[in-house]
Amino acid sequence: MSKVRVHISTSLDGYVAGPNQSMEEPLGEGGERLHDWAVALKSWRELQGMEGGEENASNAVVADENANVGAEIMGRGKFGPPDRGPWGGDPWRGWWGEDPPFHKPVFVLTHHEREPLTLSDTTFTFVTDGIEAALERARAAAGDRDVFIGGGADVINQYLAAGLVDELELHVVPILLGGGARLFAAVGPGVKLELVRVVEAPGVTHLTYRVVK
Amino acid sequence: MSKVRVHISTSLDGYVAGPNQSMEEPLGEGGERLHDWAVALKSWRELQGMEGGEENASNAVVADENANVGAEIMGRGKFGPPDRGPWGGDPWRGWWGEDPPFHKPVFVLTHHEREPLTLSDTTFTFVTDGIEAALERARAAAGDRDVFIGGGADVINQYLAAGLVDELELHVVPILLGGGARLFAAVGPGVKLELVRVVEAPGVTHLTYRVVK
């Protein structure tokens, strides 16, 4: 059966975005540094249609996590804009321009209804009836392939707390952010994890956990 | 020059003790599980004067971190008792009985003055004039050897925030505690870290960071 997977970059103090997220700093103050290890990579740049990049142990990790993913679920916070609220007459089309780097169906959790938005080969579908409904739709879209919970922290935490995640990969970056969007906030002790892989790479340590059901 | 070192077990959600620490549960609810990997070890048991135990990759980590340590600094929270406050007429003598497992000078940070307490080959000295004074005294006692900041979280966080730590080793245990004593709380983004070692072992991942000055 297809899996529900999370992979996300986190600071050593447990934040997946810095404080004060804004239009200018979508990842909050200092949050861009969470992704320095990734944007330098050949495999990451390929996914964005860019040339060049480094080859190191992180490349295989990124390739693994993008393999076999059939759909993504993200929160309104990740889709944007930062001030949220109703979509309005000329609604926000995401951070990623006219050719978003997803190349698969994306389900956006929101409190505000909206028609689907197709940009290139990515269709964003807006889901207003909760995380379980979004997962059901993402599973149907993904078929045999996996569903990726793309963040932010609130959405990941909700899926973890509900026992709906099968695999969790943390890209632990050796920085402290001191505040921001906190992974595991209010998830609590009910989730059982088992380490399945450690990969050490420049600027990051990849820790992969299986959620024990 | 001798180093100031921290090593501590932490849950994946960043707690070094669970919620509601008490006489019955000094490490808080669920906090004992942070140390399951250690108490099973031959090297840990030897340090407590116990026989038997497992040999795995964690043994060398524990041996390394206990080597060359000349003094320890701990907070009142670690020394106990959990209700803190003035020492009283028949003062608390620590959690560890008449032969504590430190075998070196220990400096206890407290707001309440008290004469030193010697139990077997460990002398606890109570320091009321702050973390820098405690470090000065611990360095003098340690000579060429290192000073270990033994916790709890508050004390480690204070030394990290003050830029006084040289090396930080986290024993990351794949559990969530959901609350408790949080490592890195309010330490903020000023601390620069560099990963120097990863050791994967049963039930724990050891991540060692150098603090970049």
Short mmCIF file of C-alpha atoms in Angstrom, two decimals:
data_model
loop_
_atom_site.label_atom_id
_atom_site.label_comp_id
_atom_site.label_asym_id
_atom_site.label_seq_id
_atom_site.Cartn_x
_atom_site.Cartn_y
_atom_site.Cartn_z
CA MET A 1 0.00 0.00 0.00
CA SER A 2 1.16 3.50 -0.66
CA LYS A 3 2.78 5.37 2.23
CA VAL A 4 2.23 8.77 3.76
CA ARG A 5 5.59 10.46 3.99
CA VAL A 6 7.00 13.60 5.55
CA HIS A 7 10.38 15.04 4.81
CA ILE A 8 11.38 18.45 5.99
CA SER A 9 14.39 20.55 6.95
CA THR A 10 14.53 21.49 10.61
CA SER A 11 16.87 23.55 12.74
CA LEU A 12 18.53 21.81 15.66
CA ASP A 13 16.08 23.61 17.95
CA GLY A 14 13.14 22.13 16.08
CA TYR A 15 11.89 24.91 13.82
CA VAL A 16 10.98 24.36 10.17
CA ALA A 17 10.62 28.11 9.55
CA GLY A 18 11.98 31.09 11.44
CA PRO A 19 9.97 33.73 13.31
CA ASN A 20 7.93 36.45 11.55
CA GLN A 21 7.13 34.84 8.20
CA SER A 22 6.30 37.53 5.63
CA MET A 23 6.11 38.24 1.91
CA GLU A 24 9.78 39.21 2.00
CA GLU A 25 10.80 36.24 4.14
CA PRO A 26 8.39 33.38 3.43
CA LEU A 27 10.46 31.09 5.64
CA GLY A 28 10.75 33.66 8.43
CA GLU A 29 13.87 35.30 9.82
CA GLY A 30 16.85 33.07 9.15
CA GLY A 31 14.63 30.35 7.70
CA GLU A 32 16.28 30.38 4.27
CA ARG A 33 19.34 28.84 5.89
CA LEU A 34 17.35 25.65 6.48
CA HIS A 35 17.59 24.96 2.76
CA ASP A 36 21.17 25.98 1.99
CA TRP A 37 22.20 22.32 1.88
CA ALA A 38 19.46 21.55 -0.66
CA VAL A 39 19.70 24.47 -3.07
CA ALA A 40 23.37 23.66 -3.62
CA LEU A 41 22.51 20.17 -4.90
CA LYS A 42 22.48 18.95 -8.47
CA SER A 43 19.35 16.85 -7.87
CA TRP A 44 17.44 19.73 -6.31
CA ARG A 45 18.41 22.09 -9.11
CA GLU A 46 17.31 19.56 -11.72
CA LEU A 47 13.88 19.40 -10.12
CA GLN A 48 13.61 23.18 -10.46
CA GLY A 49 14.83 23.02 -14.06
CA MET A 50 18.21 24.54 -13.13
CA GLU A 51 21.67 23.40 -14.23
CA GLY A 52 24.80 22.66 -12.22
CA GLY A 53 25.08 21.90 -8.53
CA GLU A 54 27.05 19.73 -6.16
CA GLU A 55 27.00 15.98 -5.91
CA ASN A 56 27.27 14.61 -2.41
CA ALA A 57 25.47 12.17 -0.09
CA SER A 58 22.39 14.40 0.01
CA ASN A 59 21.67 13.84 -3.69
CA ALA A 60 20.57 10.25 -3.20
CA VAL A 61 18.43 11.29 -0.24
CA VAL A 62 16.59 13.93 -2.29
CA ALA A 63 16.21 11.53 -5.21
CA ASP A 64 14.77 8.86 -2.89
CA GLU A 65 12.26 11.16 -1.36
CA ASN A 66 11.00 12.48 -4.67
CA ALA A 67 10.71 8.99 -6.13
CA ASN A 68 7.31 7.34 -6.09
CA VAL A 69 5.39 10.36 -4.80
CA GLY A 70 1.98 10.68 -6.48
CA ALA A 71 0.45 13.63 -4.65
CA GLU A 72 1.30 16.33 -2.10
CA ILE A 73 -0.72 17.84 0.71
CA MET A 74 0.28 21.28 1.97
CA GLY A 75 -1.13 23.84 4.38
CA ARG A 76 -2.39 27.26 3.52
CA GLY A 77 0.71 28.62 5.23
CA LYS A 78 3.00 26.93 2.70
CA PHE A 79 0.83 27.88 -0.29
CA GLY A 80 0.51 31.48 0.94
CA PRO A 81 0.14 34.36 1.06
CA PRO A 82 1.32 34.92 4.64
CA ASP A 83 -1.68 37.01 5.66
CA ARG A 84 -4.08 34.13 4.77
CA GLY A 85 -7.81 34.89 5.04
CA PRO A 86 -10.34 34.80 2.13
CA TRP A 87 -8.85 34.47 -1.36
CA GLY A 88 -10.41 37.67 -2.80
CA GLY A 89 -11.05 38.58 -6.42
CA ASP A 90 -7.56 38.18 -7.88
CA PRO A 91 -6.38 35.27 -5.79
CA TRP A 92 -2.83 34.35 -4.90
CA ARG A 93 -1.30 31.76 -7.24
CA GLY A 94 1.44 30.40 -4.96
CA TRP A 95 5.10 31.32 -4.56
CA TRP A 96 6.37 29.35 -7.53
CA GLY A 97 5.42 31.24 -10.71
CA GLU A 98 3.74 29.71 -13.77
CA ASP A 99 5.67 26.41 -13.67
CA PRO A 100 5.64 25.20 -10.08
CA PRO A 101 8.18 22.51 -9.17
CA PHE A 102 5.62 19.94 -8.01
CA HIS A 103 4.61 18.23 -11.29
CA LYS A 104 1.89 16.33 -9.45
CA PRO A 105 -1.53 16.97 -7.88
CA VAL A 106 -1.27 19.23 -4.81
CA PHE A 107 -4.02 19.45 -2.18
CA VAL A 108 -4.04 22.68 -0.19
CA LEU A 109 -5.71 22.67 3.24
CA THR A 110 -7.62 25.90 3.75
CA HIS A 111 -10.65 27.29 5.53
CA HIS A 112 -11.69 29.20 2.40
CA GLU A 113 -13.27 27.54 -0.64
CA ARG A 114 -11.75 28.04 -4.04
CA GLU A 115 -11.83 26.46 -7.50
CA PRO A 116 -8.81 24.33 -8.47
CA LEU A 117 -5.84 26.17 -9.98
CA THR A 118 -3.79 24.57 -12.76
CA LEU A 119 -0.33 25.94 -13.51
CA SER A 120 1.65 23.94 -16.09
CA ASP A 121 1.48 20.28 -14.98
CA THR A 122 0.56 21.05 -11.36
CA THR A 123 -3.06 21.33 -10.22
CA PHE A 124 -3.71 22.82 -6.80
CA THR A 125 -6.99 21.58 -5.31
CA PHE A 126 -8.28 23.47 -2.27
CA VAL A 127 -9.71 21.26 0.47
CA THR A 128 -11.87 22.76 3.21
CA ASP A 129 -13.13 19.66 5.00
CA GLY A 130 -10.08 18.66 7.00
CA ILE A 131 -6.94 16.56 6.98
CA GLU A 132 -8.62 13.17 6.60
CA ALA A 133 -10.63 14.29 3.60
CA ALA A 134 -7.50 15.78 2.03
CA LEU A 135 -5.63 12.53 2.58
CA GLU A 136 -8.43 10.53 1.01
CA ARG A 137 -8.37 12.71 -2.09
CA ALA A 138 -4.56 12.68 -2.26
CA ARG A 139 -4.50 8.88 -1.96
CA ALA A 140 -7.02 8.58 -4.79
CA ALA A 141 -4.92 10.89 -6.95
CA ALA A 142 -1.66 9.11 -6.08
CA GLY A 143 -2.91 5.60 -6.85
CA ASP A 144 -0.15 3.13 -5.98
CA ARG A 145 2.29 5.90 -5.27
CA ASP A 146 2.99 7.67 -1.98
CA VAL A 147 1.45 10.82 -0.55
CA PHE A 148 3.86 13.52 0.62
CA ILE A 149 2.84 15.85 3.44
CA GLY A 150 4.70 18.97 2.37
CA GLY A 151 4.27 21.19 5.43
CA GLY A 152 4.25 23.57 7.12
CA ALA A 153 4.73 22.49 10.67
CA ASP A 154 1.06 22.79 11.63
CA VAL A 155 -0.07 20.42 8.91
CA ILE A 156 2.69 17.90 9.60
CA ASN A 157 1.92 18.04 13.32
CA GLN A 158 -1.78 17.42 12.67
CA TYR A 159 -1.08 14.38 10.50
CA LEU A 160 1.45 13.01 13.02
CA ALA A 161 -0.93 13.48 15.95
CA ALA A 162 -3.69 11.74 14.01
CA GLY A 163 -1.45 8.72 13.43
CA LEU A 164 -1.63 9.13 9.65
CA VAL A 165 2.09 9.37 8.82
CA ASP A 166 4.14 6.29 7.92
CA GLU A 167 7.59 7.77 7.41
CA LEU A 168 9.28 10.91 8.69
CA GLU A 169 12.58 12.15 7.32
CA LEU A 170 14.24 15.06 9.09
CA HIS A 171 17.00 17.06 7.45
CA VAL A 172 18.66 18.37 10.60
CA VAL A 173 20.55 21.59 9.90
CA PRO A 174 23.08 22.69 12.56
CA ILE A 175 21.56 26.10 13.20
CA LEU A 176 19.33 27.54 15.90
CA LEU A 177 16.41 29.74 14.84
CA GLY A 178 15.19 30.60 18.33
CA GLY A 179 11.52 30.70 17.30
CA GLY A 180 9.13 30.16 14.42
CA ALA A 181 7.12 27.19 13.20
CA ARG A 182 7.83 24.32 15.53
CA LEU A 183 7.78 20.73 14.40
CA PHE A 184 6.17 18.32 16.89
CA ALA A 185 4.41 21.10 18.82
CA ALA A 186 1.50 19.48 20.68
CA VAL A 187 2.00 16.14 18.91
CA GLY A 188 2.55 14.45 22.26
CA PRO A 189 3.94 11.11 23.38
CA GLY A 190 1.54 8.82 21.52
CA VAL A 191 3.66 8.60 18.37
CA LYS A 192 6.18 5.72 18.30
CA LEU A 193 9.18 6.07 16.03
CA GLU A 194 12.00 3.84 14.88
CA LEU A 195 15.14 5.09 13.18
CA VAL A 196 15.66 3.42 9.82
CA ARG A 197 18.47 5.44 8.25
CA VAL A 198 21.13 8.06 8.99
CA VAL A 199 22.95 9.89 6.20
CA GLU A 200 25.63 12.44 7.03
CA ALA A 201 26.21 15.07 4.34
CA PRO A 202 27.68 18.58 4.03
CA GLY A 203 25.66 20.99 6.17
CA VAL A 204 22.94 18.51 7.11
CA THR A 205 22.20 15.19 8.79
CA HIS A 206 19.35 13.13 7.34
CA LEU A 207 17.46 11.06 9.92
CA THR A 208 14.69 8.81 8.61
CA TYR A 209 12.13 7.37 11.02
CA ARG A 210 9.38 4.84 10.52
CA VAL A 211 6.22 5.48 12.52
CA VAL A 212 5.43 2.29 14.44
CA LYS A 213 1.70 1.59 14.25
CA MET B 1 43.02 24.62 26.81
CA SER B 2 40.37 22.57 28.48
CA LYS B 3 36.94 22.50 26.86
CA VAL B 4 33.44 23.10 28.15
CA ARG B 5 31.32 20.18 27.04
CA VAL B 6 27.64 19.30 27.05
CA HIS B 7 26.26 15.87 26.38
CA ILE B 8 22.67 15.02 27.02
CA SER B 9 19.88 12.72 25.90
CA THR B 10 17.02 14.47 24.13
CA SER B 11 13.72 13.37 22.68
CA LEU B 12 13.14 14.03 19.00
CA ASP B 13 10.86 16.90 20.00
CA GLY B 14 13.66 18.52 21.96
CA TYR B 15 12.96 17.69 25.62
CA VAL B 16 15.64 16.48 28.03
CA ALA B 17 13.06 15.66 30.71
CA GLY B 18 9.33 15.02 30.47
CA PRO B 19 6.54 17.13 31.95
CA ASN B 20 5.73 17.22 35.70
CA GLN B 21 9.07 16.31 37.28
CA SER B 22 8.53 14.99 40.82
CA MET B 23 10.11 12.91 43.58
CA GLU B 24 8.59 9.81 41.98
CA GLU B 25 9.56 10.79 38.44
CA PRO B 26 12.72 12.94 38.62
CA LEU B 27 12.90 12.98 34.83
CA GLY B 28 9.20 13.77 34.43
CA GLU B 29 6.51 11.72 32.74
CA GLY B 30 8.11 9.40 30.22
CA GLY B 31 11.53 10.94 30.80
CA GLU B 32 13.14 7.69 31.97
CA ARG B 33 12.88 6.46 28.39
CA LEU B 34 15.48 9.04 27.38
CA HIS B 35 18.08 6.91 29.11
CA ASP B 36 17.03 3.39 28.12
CA TRP B 37 19.84 3.25 25.55
CA ALA B 38 22.41 4.18 28.22
CA VAL B 39 21.39 2.06 31.18
CA ALA B 40 21.65 -1.04 28.98
CA LEU B 41 25.32 -0.35 28.28
CA LYS B 42 28.34 -2.07 29.79
CA SER B 43 30.28 1.21 30.02
CA TRP B 44 27.44 3.04 31.76
CA ARG B 45 26.95 0.20 34.22
CA GLU B 46 30.66 0.14 35.01
CA LEU B 47 30.52 3.84 35.89
CA GLN B 48 27.73 3.11 38.39
CA GLY B 49 29.65 0.13 39.79
CA MET B 50 27.28 -2.37 38.16
CA GLU B 51 28.15 -5.53 36.25
CA GLY B 52 27.04 -6.79 32.84
CA GLY B 53 25.50 -4.79 30.02
CA GLU B 54 25.54 -4.59 26.25
CA GLU B 55 28.41 -3.65 24.03
CA ASN B 56 27.48 -1.63 20.97
CA ALA B 57 28.46 1.60 19.22
CA SER B 58 27.22 3.68 22.14
CA ASN B 59 29.89 2.29 24.48
CA ALA B 60 32.70 4.19 22.80
CA VAL B 61 30.59 7.37 22.80
CA VAL B 62 29.99 7.14 26.55
CA ALA B 63 33.63 6.29 27.20
CA ASP B 64 34.74 9.31 25.11
CA GLU B 65 32.49 11.71 26.90
CA ASN B 66 33.55 10.58 30.34
CA ALA B 67 37.22 10.72 29.46
CA ASN B 68 39.19 13.80 30.44
CA VAL B 69 36.39 15.43 32.45
CA GLY B 70 37.73 17.16 35.55
CA ALA B 71 34.59 18.81 36.96
CA GLU B 72 30.86 19.01 36.45
CA ILE B 73 28.42 21.90 36.74
CA MET B 74 24.76 21.11 37.33
CA GLY B 75 21.62 23.06 38.10
CA ARG B 76 19.60 22.89 41.27
CA GLY B 77 16.95 21.07 39.23
CA LYS B 78 19.30 18.17 38.53
CA PHE B 79 20.65 18.04 42.08
CA GLY B 80 17.15 18.24 43.56
CA PRO B 81 14.84 18.02 45.30
CA PRO B 82 12.12 18.96 42.79
CA ASP B 83 10.44 21.51 45.04
CA ARG B 84 13.70 23.53 45.33
CA GLY B 85 13.66 26.50 47.71
CA PRO B 86 15.85 26.93 50.84
CA TRP B 87 17.82 23.86 51.93
CA GLY B 88 16.38 23.63 55.46
CA GLY B 89 17.80 21.94 58.56
CA ASP B 90 18.28 18.40 57.22
CA PRO B 91 19.21 19.22 53.66
CA TRP B 92 18.76 17.06 50.60
CA ARG B 93 21.88 15.07 49.68
CA GLY B 94 21.15 14.42 46.01
CA TRP B 95 19.52 11.51 44.22
CA TRP B 96 22.52 9.23 44.18
CA GLY B 97 22.99 7.84 47.71
CA GLU B 98 26.25 7.79 49.66
CA ASP B 99 28.49 6.96 46.65
CA PRO B 100 27.42 9.27 43.81
CA PRO B 101 28.58 8.26 40.31
CA PHE B 102 30.48 11.50 39.62
CA HIS B 103 33.88 10.82 41.21
CA LYS B 104 34.90 14.43 40.57
CA PRO B 105 34.13 17.92 41.90
CA VAL B 106 30.55 18.98 41.16
CA PHE B 107 29.39 22.61 41.24
CA VAL B 108 25.68 23.08 41.86
CA LEU B 109 24.07 26.35 40.73
CA THR B 110 21.55 27.50 43.32
CA HIS B 111 20.00 30.66 44.74
CA HIS B 112 20.45 29.33 48.30
CA GLU B 113 23.79 29.25 50.10
CA ARG B 114 25.02 26.01 51.58
CA GLU B 115 28.27 24.46 52.83
CA PRO B 116 29.95 21.93 50.52
CA LEU B 117 28.76 18.32 50.77
CA THR B 118 31.23 15.46 50.39
CA LEU B 119 29.90 11.98 49.68
CA SER B 120 32.59 9.36 49.03
CA ASP B 121 34.92 10.85 46.37
CA THR B 122 32.43 13.48 45.13
CA THR B 123 32.26 16.96 46.64
CA PHE B 124 29.24 19.10 45.77
CA THR B 125 30.02 22.80 46.01
CA PHE B 126 27.04 25.16 45.98
CA VAL B 127 27.51 28.29 43.88
CA THR B 128 25.18 31.25 44.29
CA ASP B 129 26.90 33.89 42.18
CA GLY B 130 25.98 32.77 38.68
CA ILE B 131 27.10 30.67 35.74
CA GLU B 132 30.35 32.50 35.02
CA ALA B 133 31.53 32.20 38.62
CA ALA B 134 30.62 28.52 38.61
CA LEU B 135 32.57 27.97 35.41
CA GLU B 136 35.60 29.76 36.82
CA ARG B 137 35.57 27.52 39.88
CA ALA B 138 34.98 24.38 37.82
CA ARG B 139 37.85 25.27 35.47
CA ALA B 140 40.16 25.78 38.44
CA ALA B 141 39.12 22.40 39.86
CA ALA B 142 39.46 20.63 36.51
CA GLY B 143 42.95 21.93 35.73
CA ASP B 144 43.92 20.71 32.25
CA ARG B 145 40.83 18.58 31.98
CA ASP B 146 37.41 19.50 30.57
CA VAL B 147 34.37 20.89 32.34
CA PHE B 148 31.09 19.06 31.78
CA ILE B 149 27.80 20.98 31.95
CA GLY B 150 25.57 18.25 33.30
CA GLY B 151 22.14 19.87 32.93
CA GLY B 152 19.27 20.31 33.24
CA ALA B 153 18.04 22.14 30.21
CA ASP B 154 17.96 25.58 31.87
CA VAL B 155 21.60 25.44 32.83
CA ILE B 156 22.72 24.13 29.44
CA ASN B 157 20.65 26.81 27.70
CA GLN B 158 22.20 29.54 29.84
CA TYR B 159 25.75 28.39 29.06
CA LEU B 160 24.94 28.04 25.34
CA ALA B 161 23.36 31.49 25.17
CA ALA B 162 26.38 32.99 26.94
CA GLY B 163 28.71 31.47 24.32
CA LEU B 164 30.56 29.44 26.95
CA VAL B 165 30.12 25.93 25.48
CA ASP B 166 32.72 24.40 23.15
CA GLU B 167 31.17 21.05 22.33
CA LEU B 168 27.59 19.78 22.35
CA GLU B 169 26.74 16.10 22.00
CA LEU B 170 23.10 15.16 21.63
CA HIS B 171 21.90 11.64 22.17
CA VAL B 172 18.76 11.79 20.06
CA VAL B 173 16.20 9.23 21.21
CA PRO B 174 13.33 8.46 18.80
CA ILE B 175 10.52 9.34 21.18
CA LEU B 176 8.28 12.34 21.61
CA LEU B 177 7.66 13.64 25.14
CA GLY B 178 5.22 16.39 24.21
CA GLY B 179 6.40 18.73 26.94
CA GLY B 180 8.93 19.16 29.74
CA ALA B 181 12.39 20.70 29.96
CA ARG B 182 13.24 22.01 26.54
CA LEU B 183 16.78 22.16 25.25
CA PHE B 184 17.61 25.35 23.29
CA ALA B 185 14.61 27.27 24.69
CA ALA B 186 15.41 30.97 24.30
CA VAL B 187 18.99 30.27 23.21
CA GLY B 188 18.34 32.03 19.93
CA PRO B 189 20.13 32.24 16.60
CA GLY B 190 23.48 33.60 17.78
CA VAL B 191 25.04 30.17 18.37
CA LYS B 192 26.93 28.71 15.37
CA LEU B 193 27.36 24.97 15.25
CA GLU B 194 29.25 22.51 13.10
CA LEU B 195 28.62 18.78 13.06
CA VAL B 196 31.74 16.83 13.87
CA ARG B 197 30.49 13.26 14.34
CA VAL B 198 27.46 11.02 13.87
CA VAL B 199 27.23 7.62 15.57
CA GLU B 200 24.21 5.41 14.97
CA ALA B 201 23.50 2.90 17.74
CA PRO B 202 20.59 0.83 19.06
CA GLY B 203 17.82 3.16 20.24
CA VAL B 204 19.79 6.38 19.84
CA THR B 205 21.66 8.58 17.37
CA HIS B 206 24.66 10.48 18.72
CA LEU B 207 25.23 13.88 17.07
CA THR B 208 28.30 15.82 18.16
CA TYR B 209 28.57 19.51 17.34
CA ARG B 210 31.41 21.96 17.78
CA VAL B 211 30.37 25.48 18.73
CA VAL B 212 32.00 27.85 16.24
CA LYS B 213 33.38 30.89 18.07
#
